[in-house]
């Protein structure tokens, strides 16, 4: 009986260890990688500071890099990829540009430019292959909203659709491209932080909006939700913290069962400030930040530290199981689970 118990215990420990392993990849590039989109188990795209973009066709093992000569001073904080040939790029800061490629990144077309000194785009997501939305920090207390209905070839300013003023000191974080999430039914969730944290929700492709308080840590420009993730029927999470106190676990993760109308704290939270959270299955999630990477297998109620290796963002394949993480100094990893 003892031998049987030890055998089972050893199997479970080994299985758990084998099931969640980070596989670091040294890209050799001096760039902070915050843009990440994983299409399937083969194709992934990443983007970062100094105008760098890269594409992998072998599940993240190798990458083809391209520094966009006309945009070397820009920080591409988000990328949305649709195939091995098509992807869309946005940067944070002014000027704000949106670029699109149809040939695997060999050439890029600028389809939007905003020279306003106040413009700051935070993230983008798509409801389907044609309809997508980008949001940015408020201008004159109004959240910047851009929408496409033609797969990113053109963008319309729909900021007036959201009549809710943002509070003084309420903005958002372009930390991982995951403070905005869309689903195929027309839902959009956007998280704000800083002095005030809220979750904005639209159920009709950005035509109208509601806002709900998000009682995560807030009150300073460095605090709030830095990433959100949602599943069916409004199940979701908000993670973040205070990036100036990145090992603090105080009120840095919340769970919602009704699309952000109300929130509950987990039993065991993530192990510090986290800038990205991603569902891998109904119950399994990964969260990462500069001080480490955490894993939950009970829907986010409890977390355990998977690695002291930290990244900016983590994304799972839209079609498949591939999970890629990207971070500072060109750091890339894949996840075996």
Short mmCIF file of C-alpha atoms in Angstrom, two decimals:
data_model
loop_
_atom_site.label_atom_id
_atom_site.label_comp_id
_atom_site.label_asym_id
_atom_site.label_seq_id
_atom_site.Cartn_x
_atom_site.Cartn_y
_atom_site.Cartn_z
CA UNK A 1 0.00 0.00 0.00
CA UNK A 2 2.83 2.41 0.91
CA UNK A 3 4.62 1.61 -2.35
CA UNK A 4 1.41 2.21 -4.27
CA UNK A 5 0.88 5.55 -2.52
CA UNK A 6 4.45 6.65 -3.20
CA UNK A 7 4.14 5.61 -6.84
CA UNK A 8 0.95 7.61 -7.26
CA UNK A 9 2.46 10.61 -5.45
CA UNK A 10 5.60 10.47 -7.61
CA UNK A 11 3.48 10.22 -10.77
CA UNK A 12 1.37 13.20 -9.80
CA UNK A 13 4.39 15.34 -8.93
CA UNK A 14 6.10 14.44 -12.19
CA UNK A 15 2.92 14.96 -14.19
CA UNK A 16 2.34 18.37 -12.64
CA UNK A 17 5.95 19.35 -13.25
CA UNK A 18 5.80 18.15 -16.85
CA UNK A 19 2.42 19.77 -17.40
CA UNK A 20 3.53 23.35 -16.75
CA UNK A 21 7.06 24.20 -17.80
CA UNK A 22 8.37 27.49 -19.15
CA UNK A 23 10.74 27.09 -22.07
CA UNK A 24 12.78 30.34 -22.36
CA UNK A 25 14.00 31.52 -25.76
CA UNK A 26 16.78 34.10 -26.10
CA UNK A 27 15.79 36.31 -29.00
CA UNK A 28 19.02 38.29 -28.95
CA UNK A 29 17.09 41.54 -29.47
CA UNK A 30 17.28 44.57 -27.18
CA UNK A 31 13.57 45.35 -27.17
CA UNK A 32 10.73 45.33 -24.66
CA UNK A 33 8.12 42.96 -26.05
CA UNK A 34 4.53 43.79 -25.05
CA UNK A 35 2.67 43.02 -28.30
CA UNK A 36 1.75 39.37 -28.77
CA UNK A 37 -0.74 37.45 -30.90
CA UNK A 38 -0.81 33.66 -31.29
CA UNK A 39 -2.81 32.47 -34.29
CA UNK A 40 -2.44 28.69 -34.01
CA UNK A 41 0.07 26.08 -32.89
CA UNK A 42 2.53 27.21 -35.57
CA UNK A 43 2.00 30.93 -36.18
CA UNK A 44 2.71 33.70 -33.66
CA UNK A 45 3.58 37.40 -33.96
CA UNK A 46 5.26 39.71 -31.45
CA UNK A 47 6.06 43.43 -31.34
CA UNK A 48 8.04 45.75 -29.15
CA UNK A 49 10.01 48.92 -28.64
CA UNK A 50 12.38 50.49 -31.18
CA UNK A 51 10.08 49.46 -34.03
CA UNK A 52 10.71 45.71 -33.76
CA UNK A 53 8.27 43.08 -35.07
CA UNK A 54 8.79 39.33 -35.39
CA UNK A 55 6.93 36.31 -36.69
CA UNK A 56 7.31 32.61 -35.91
CA UNK A 57 6.08 29.80 -38.16
CA UNK A 58 7.26 26.91 -35.98
CA UNK A 59 5.45 27.42 -32.69
CA UNK A 60 7.88 29.97 -31.29
CA UNK A 61 11.08 27.99 -31.71
CA UNK A 62 12.56 30.47 -34.21
CA UNK A 63 11.64 34.04 -35.16
CA UNK A 64 12.05 36.24 -38.21
CA UNK A 65 12.76 39.82 -37.10
CA UNK A 66 12.07 43.11 -38.83
CA UNK A 67 12.87 46.57 -37.48
CA UNK A 68 10.57 48.98 -39.28
CA UNK A 69 12.89 51.71 -40.51
CA UNK A 70 10.30 54.50 -40.56
CA UNK A 71 9.10 53.67 -37.04
CA UNK A 72 12.29 52.97 -35.07
CA UNK A 73 11.30 55.46 -32.38
CA UNK A 74 7.90 53.85 -31.74
CA UNK A 75 6.93 51.30 -29.11
CA UNK A 76 4.53 48.78 -30.65
CA UNK A 77 2.56 47.74 -27.56
CA UNK A 78 -0.06 45.57 -29.29
CA UNK A 79 -0.37 43.39 -32.35
CA UNK A 80 -3.32 41.42 -33.71
CA UNK A 81 -2.55 38.59 -36.15
CA UNK A 82 -5.00 36.70 -38.32
CA UNK A 83 -2.73 34.35 -40.27
CA UNK A 84 0.88 33.87 -41.30
CA UNK A 85 0.45 36.79 -43.70
CA UNK A 86 -1.89 39.34 -42.07
CA UNK A 87 -1.33 41.33 -38.87
CA UNK A 88 -2.13 44.78 -37.43
CA UNK A 89 0.20 46.90 -35.27
CA UNK A 90 -0.46 49.81 -32.91
CA UNK A 91 1.95 51.85 -30.83
CA UNK A 92 1.67 53.71 -27.53
CA UNK A 93 2.33 57.44 -27.43
CA UNK A 94 2.27 60.27 -29.94
CA UNK A 95 2.15 60.13 -32.87
CA UNK A 96 -0.25 57.19 -32.82
CA UNK A 97 -0.18 54.95 -35.89
CA UNK A 98 -1.93 51.81 -37.04
CA UNK A 99 -0.07 49.60 -39.52
CA UNK A 100 -1.26 46.57 -41.48
CA UNK A 101 0.59 43.88 -43.40
CA UNK A 102 -0.75 41.34 -45.86
CA UNK A 103 2.56 39.73 -46.85
CA UNK A 104 3.94 38.28 -43.64
CA UNK A 105 5.50 41.53 -42.45
CA UNK A 106 7.66 42.21 -45.47
CA UNK A 107 5.81 45.48 -46.02
CA UNK A 108 3.50 47.54 -43.82
CA UNK A 109 0.86 50.11 -44.76
CA UNK A 110 -0.02 52.99 -42.45
CA UNK A 111 -3.82 53.15 -42.23
CA UNK A 112 -4.17 55.63 -39.35
CA UNK A 113 -2.14 58.46 -37.85
CA UNK A 114 -2.92 60.88 -35.03
CA UNK A 115 -0.41 63.63 -34.23
CA UNK A 116 -2.22 64.94 -31.13
CA UNK A 117 0.20 65.26 -28.19
CA UNK A 118 -2.52 63.76 -25.96
CA UNK A 119 -3.10 60.57 -27.95
CA UNK A 120 -2.08 57.32 -26.28
CA UNK A 121 -3.46 54.01 -27.56
CA UNK A 122 -3.60 51.20 -25.00
CA UNK A 123 -4.81 48.08 -26.76
CA UNK A 124 -6.92 46.39 -29.41
CA UNK A 125 -9.07 43.32 -29.90
CA UNK A 126 -11.40 41.90 -32.54
CA UNK A 127 -14.90 40.43 -32.42
CA UNK A 128 -14.31 38.60 -35.70
CA UNK A 129 -12.03 38.80 -38.73
CA UNK A 130 -13.62 42.04 -39.96
CA UNK A 131 -14.78 43.95 -36.89
CA UNK A 132 -12.35 45.22 -34.27
CA UNK A 133 -11.80 48.01 -31.75
CA UNK A 134 -8.89 50.02 -30.35
CA UNK A 135 -9.04 52.16 -27.23
CA UNK A 136 -6.82 54.78 -25.69
CA UNK A 137 -6.38 57.10 -22.73
CA UNK A 138 -9.00 59.84 -22.37
CA UNK A 139 -8.86 63.15 -24.19
CA UNK A 140 -11.06 65.79 -22.59
CA UNK A 141 -12.26 63.08 -20.14
CA UNK A 142 -13.54 60.85 -22.99
CA UNK A 143 -12.05 57.44 -23.73
CA UNK A 144 -10.61 57.27 -27.24
CA UNK A 145 -12.34 54.54 -29.28
CA UNK A 146 -11.53 53.50 -32.87
CA UNK A 147 -13.46 50.85 -34.78
CA UNK A 148 -12.93 48.93 -38.01
CA UNK A 149 -15.50 47.02 -40.06
CA UNK A 150 -13.16 46.02 -42.88
CA UNK A 151 -10.50 43.93 -41.17
CA UNK A 152 -8.34 46.88 -40.16
CA UNK A 153 -8.01 48.55 -43.55
CA UNK A 154 -9.71 51.70 -42.20
CA UNK A 155 -10.65 53.02 -38.76
CA UNK A 156 -13.51 55.23 -37.57
CA UNK A 157 -13.45 57.33 -34.40
CA UNK A 158 -16.46 56.21 -32.30
CA UNK A 159 -15.43 57.91 -29.04
CA UNK A 160 -18.78 59.71 -28.85
CA UNK A 161 -20.52 56.33 -28.44
CA UNK A 162 -19.25 56.27 -24.85
CA UNK A 163 -20.81 59.19 -23.00
CA UNK A 164 -19.28 58.26 -19.63
CA UNK A 165 -16.62 60.72 -18.45
CA UNK A 166 -13.42 59.35 -16.99
CA UNK A 167 -12.38 60.69 -13.61
CA UNK A 168 -9.33 62.85 -13.15
CA UNK A 169 -6.38 60.46 -12.93
CA UNK A 170 -8.33 57.56 -14.47
CA UNK A 171 -6.68 56.12 -17.56
CA UNK A 172 -5.34 52.72 -18.57
CA UNK A 173 -2.17 50.68 -18.93
CA UNK A 174 -0.65 49.59 -22.23
CA UNK A 175 1.18 46.83 -20.42
CA UNK A 176 0.24 43.76 -22.42
CA UNK A 177 -2.53 44.57 -24.87
CA UNK A 178 -4.97 42.73 -22.60
CA UNK A 179 -6.80 45.55 -20.83
CA UNK A 180 -9.34 45.16 -23.64
CA UNK A 181 -11.17 41.93 -24.50
CA UNK A 182 -13.82 41.14 -27.11
CA UNK A 183 -15.90 38.04 -27.78
CA UNK A 184 -17.68 36.78 -30.88
CA UNK A 185 -21.08 37.94 -29.60
CA UNK A 186 -20.25 41.65 -29.66
CA UNK A 187 -19.18 42.05 -26.03
CA UNK A 188 -16.27 44.35 -25.20
CA UNK A 189 -14.63 44.85 -21.82
CA UNK A 190 -12.10 47.62 -21.11
CA UNK A 191 -10.32 48.11 -17.78
CA UNK A 192 -9.22 51.49 -16.44
CA UNK A 193 -6.91 52.21 -13.53
CA UNK A 194 -4.83 54.80 -11.77
CA UNK A 195 -6.64 56.99 -9.28
CA UNK A 196 -9.92 55.26 -10.19
CA UNK A 197 -10.46 51.71 -11.48
CA UNK A 198 -13.50 50.64 -13.49
CA UNK A 199 -14.59 48.09 -16.04
CA UNK A 200 -16.34 49.45 -19.12
CA UNK A 201 -18.65 47.07 -20.96
CA UNK A 202 -20.40 47.19 -24.32
CA UNK A 203 -22.70 44.38 -25.45
CA UNK A 204 -23.32 45.75 -28.95
CA UNK A 205 -19.96 46.10 -30.73
CA UNK A 206 -19.10 49.40 -29.05
CA UNK A 207 -22.33 51.24 -29.80
CA UNK A 208 -23.18 51.93 -26.13
CA UNK A 209 -21.39 51.48 -22.82
CA UNK A 210 -21.83 50.86 -19.10
CA UNK A 211 -19.19 51.23 -16.38
CA UNK A 212 -18.79 49.23 -13.17
CA UNK A 213 -16.49 49.90 -10.24
CA UNK A 214 -13.55 47.51 -10.01
CA UNK A 215 -12.41 47.38 -6.36
CA UNK A 216 -8.86 46.26 -7.13
CA UNK A 217 -6.00 48.24 -5.55
CA UNK A 218 -6.17 51.81 -6.86
CA UNK A 219 -5.60 55.43 -5.91
CA UNK A 220 -2.15 56.01 -7.43
CA UNK A 221 -1.03 56.39 -11.02
CA UNK A 222 0.84 53.07 -10.70
CA UNK A 223 -2.11 50.98 -9.46
CA UNK A 224 -5.09 49.21 -10.95
CA UNK A 225 -5.94 46.36 -13.34
CA UNK A 226 -3.26 45.74 -15.96
CA UNK A 227 -4.97 42.80 -17.64
CA UNK A 228 -8.41 41.22 -17.91
CA UNK A 229 -9.66 37.90 -19.28
CA UNK A 230 -13.17 36.62 -19.90
CA UNK A 231 -14.91 33.35 -20.67
CA UNK A 232 -18.53 32.47 -21.35
CA UNK A 233 -21.42 33.94 -19.37
CA UNK A 234 -19.39 36.81 -17.94
CA UNK A 235 -16.83 34.72 -16.07
CA UNK A 236 -13.63 36.70 -15.84
CA UNK A 237 -10.69 38.09 -13.93
CA UNK A 238 -8.83 41.35 -13.47
CA UNK A 239 -5.18 41.25 -12.42
CA UNK A 240 -2.68 43.98 -11.71
CA UNK A 241 -1.41 45.63 -8.57
CA UNK A 242 1.14 48.38 -8.13
CA UNK A 243 4.03 48.19 -10.59
CA UNK A 244 6.14 50.37 -8.29
CA UNK A 245 5.70 47.73 -5.57
CA UNK A 246 5.81 44.69 -7.80
CA UNK A 247 6.12 42.01 -5.11
CA UNK A 248 3.06 43.17 -3.19
CA UNK A 249 0.07 40.80 -3.24
CA UNK A 250 -2.39 43.26 -1.71
CA UNK A 251 -5.71 43.22 -3.59
CA UNK A 252 -4.04 42.53 -6.94
CA UNK A 253 -6.57 40.06 -8.40
CA UNK A 254 -10.36 39.91 -8.57
CA UNK A 255 -12.86 37.43 -10.02
CA UNK A 256 -16.25 38.21 -11.54
CA UNK A 257 -19.13 35.90 -12.47
CA UNK A 258 -21.35 38.55 -14.05
CA UNK A 259 -19.21 40.46 -16.52
CA UNK A 260 -17.75 42.89 -13.99
CA UNK A 261 -20.88 44.03 -12.19
CA UNK A 262 -19.54 42.54 -8.94
CA UNK A 263 -16.21 41.09 -7.85
CA UNK A 264 -14.75 38.60 -5.36
CA UNK A 265 -11.22 38.12 -4.08
CA UNK A 266 -9.39 34.80 -4.62
CA UNK A 267 -8.43 32.50 -1.75
CA UNK A 268 -4.76 32.68 -2.78
CA UNK A 269 -3.71 35.49 -5.10
CA UNK A 270 -0.92 35.80 -7.63
CA UNK A 271 2.56 36.35 -6.23
CA UNK A 272 2.99 40.03 -6.98
CA UNK A 273 2.08 42.62 -9.58
CA UNK A 274 0.96 40.90 -12.78
CA UNK A 275 0.56 42.53 -16.19
CA UNK A 276 -1.17 39.68 -18.06
CA UNK A 277 -3.67 36.92 -17.39
CA UNK A 278 -4.93 34.34 -19.89
CA UNK A 279 -7.40 31.46 -19.83
CA UNK A 280 -5.88 28.21 -21.07
CA UNK A 281 -9.06 26.21 -20.43
CA UNK A 282 -12.24 26.58 -18.38
CA UNK A 283 -10.33 26.16 -15.12
CA UNK A 284 -6.67 26.72 -16.03
CA UNK A 285 -5.09 30.18 -16.20
CA UNK A 286 -1.64 31.69 -16.42
CA UNK A 287 -0.63 35.11 -15.09
CA UNK A 288 2.72 36.81 -15.48
CA UNK A 289 4.57 39.96 -14.50
CA UNK A 290 8.13 41.17 -13.95
CA UNK A 291 8.65 39.15 -10.74
CA UNK A 292 7.32 35.82 -11.93
CA UNK A 293 4.72 33.63 -13.56
CA UNK A 294 1.80 31.96 -11.76
CA UNK A 295 -0.69 29.20 -12.57
CA UNK A 296 -4.22 28.40 -11.44
CA UNK A 297 -6.17 25.21 -12.15
CA UNK A 298 -9.37 26.15 -10.31
CA UNK A 299 -10.62 29.12 -12.28
CA UNK A 300 -8.42 31.65 -10.49
CA UNK A 301 -9.49 30.91 -6.90
CA UNK A 302 -5.99 29.79 -5.90
CA UNK A 303 -2.61 30.39 -7.50
CA UNK A 304 0.83 28.83 -7.23
CA UNK A 305 4.09 30.24 -8.48
CA UNK A 306 5.24 28.48 -11.61
CA UNK A 307 8.51 30.36 -12.15
CA UNK A 308 10.48 33.35 -10.92
CA UNK A 309 10.95 34.21 -14.60
CA UNK A 310 8.73 37.21 -15.36
CA UNK A 311 7.22 38.49 -18.59
CA UNK A 312 4.99 41.31 -19.79
CA UNK A 313 2.32 39.25 -21.50
CA UNK A 314 1.07 35.73 -22.18
CA UNK A 315 -1.32 34.62 -24.91
CA UNK A 316 -2.82 31.30 -25.97
CA UNK A 317 -3.43 30.34 -29.58
CA UNK A 318 -6.80 31.35 -30.98
CA UNK A 319 -6.92 27.92 -32.62
CA UNK A 320 -4.75 25.44 -30.73
CA UNK A 321 -2.84 25.04 -27.48
CA UNK A 322 0.35 27.04 -28.07
CA UNK A 323 1.09 29.56 -25.31
CA UNK A 324 3.77 32.23 -25.77
CA UNK A 325 5.09 34.74 -23.22
CA UNK A 326 7.13 37.87 -24.00
CA UNK A 327 8.93 40.37 -21.80
CA UNK A 328 11.79 42.82 -21.34
CA UNK A 329 15.16 42.56 -23.07
CA UNK A 330 13.69 40.49 -25.88
CA UNK A 331 12.67 37.64 -23.56
CA UNK A 332 10.39 34.99 -25.08
CA UNK A 333 9.13 31.69 -23.70
CA UNK A 334 6.67 28.99 -24.58
CA UNK A 335 4.61 27.05 -22.05
CA UNK A 336 4.35 23.28 -21.90
CA UNK A 337 1.15 22.29 -20.12
#
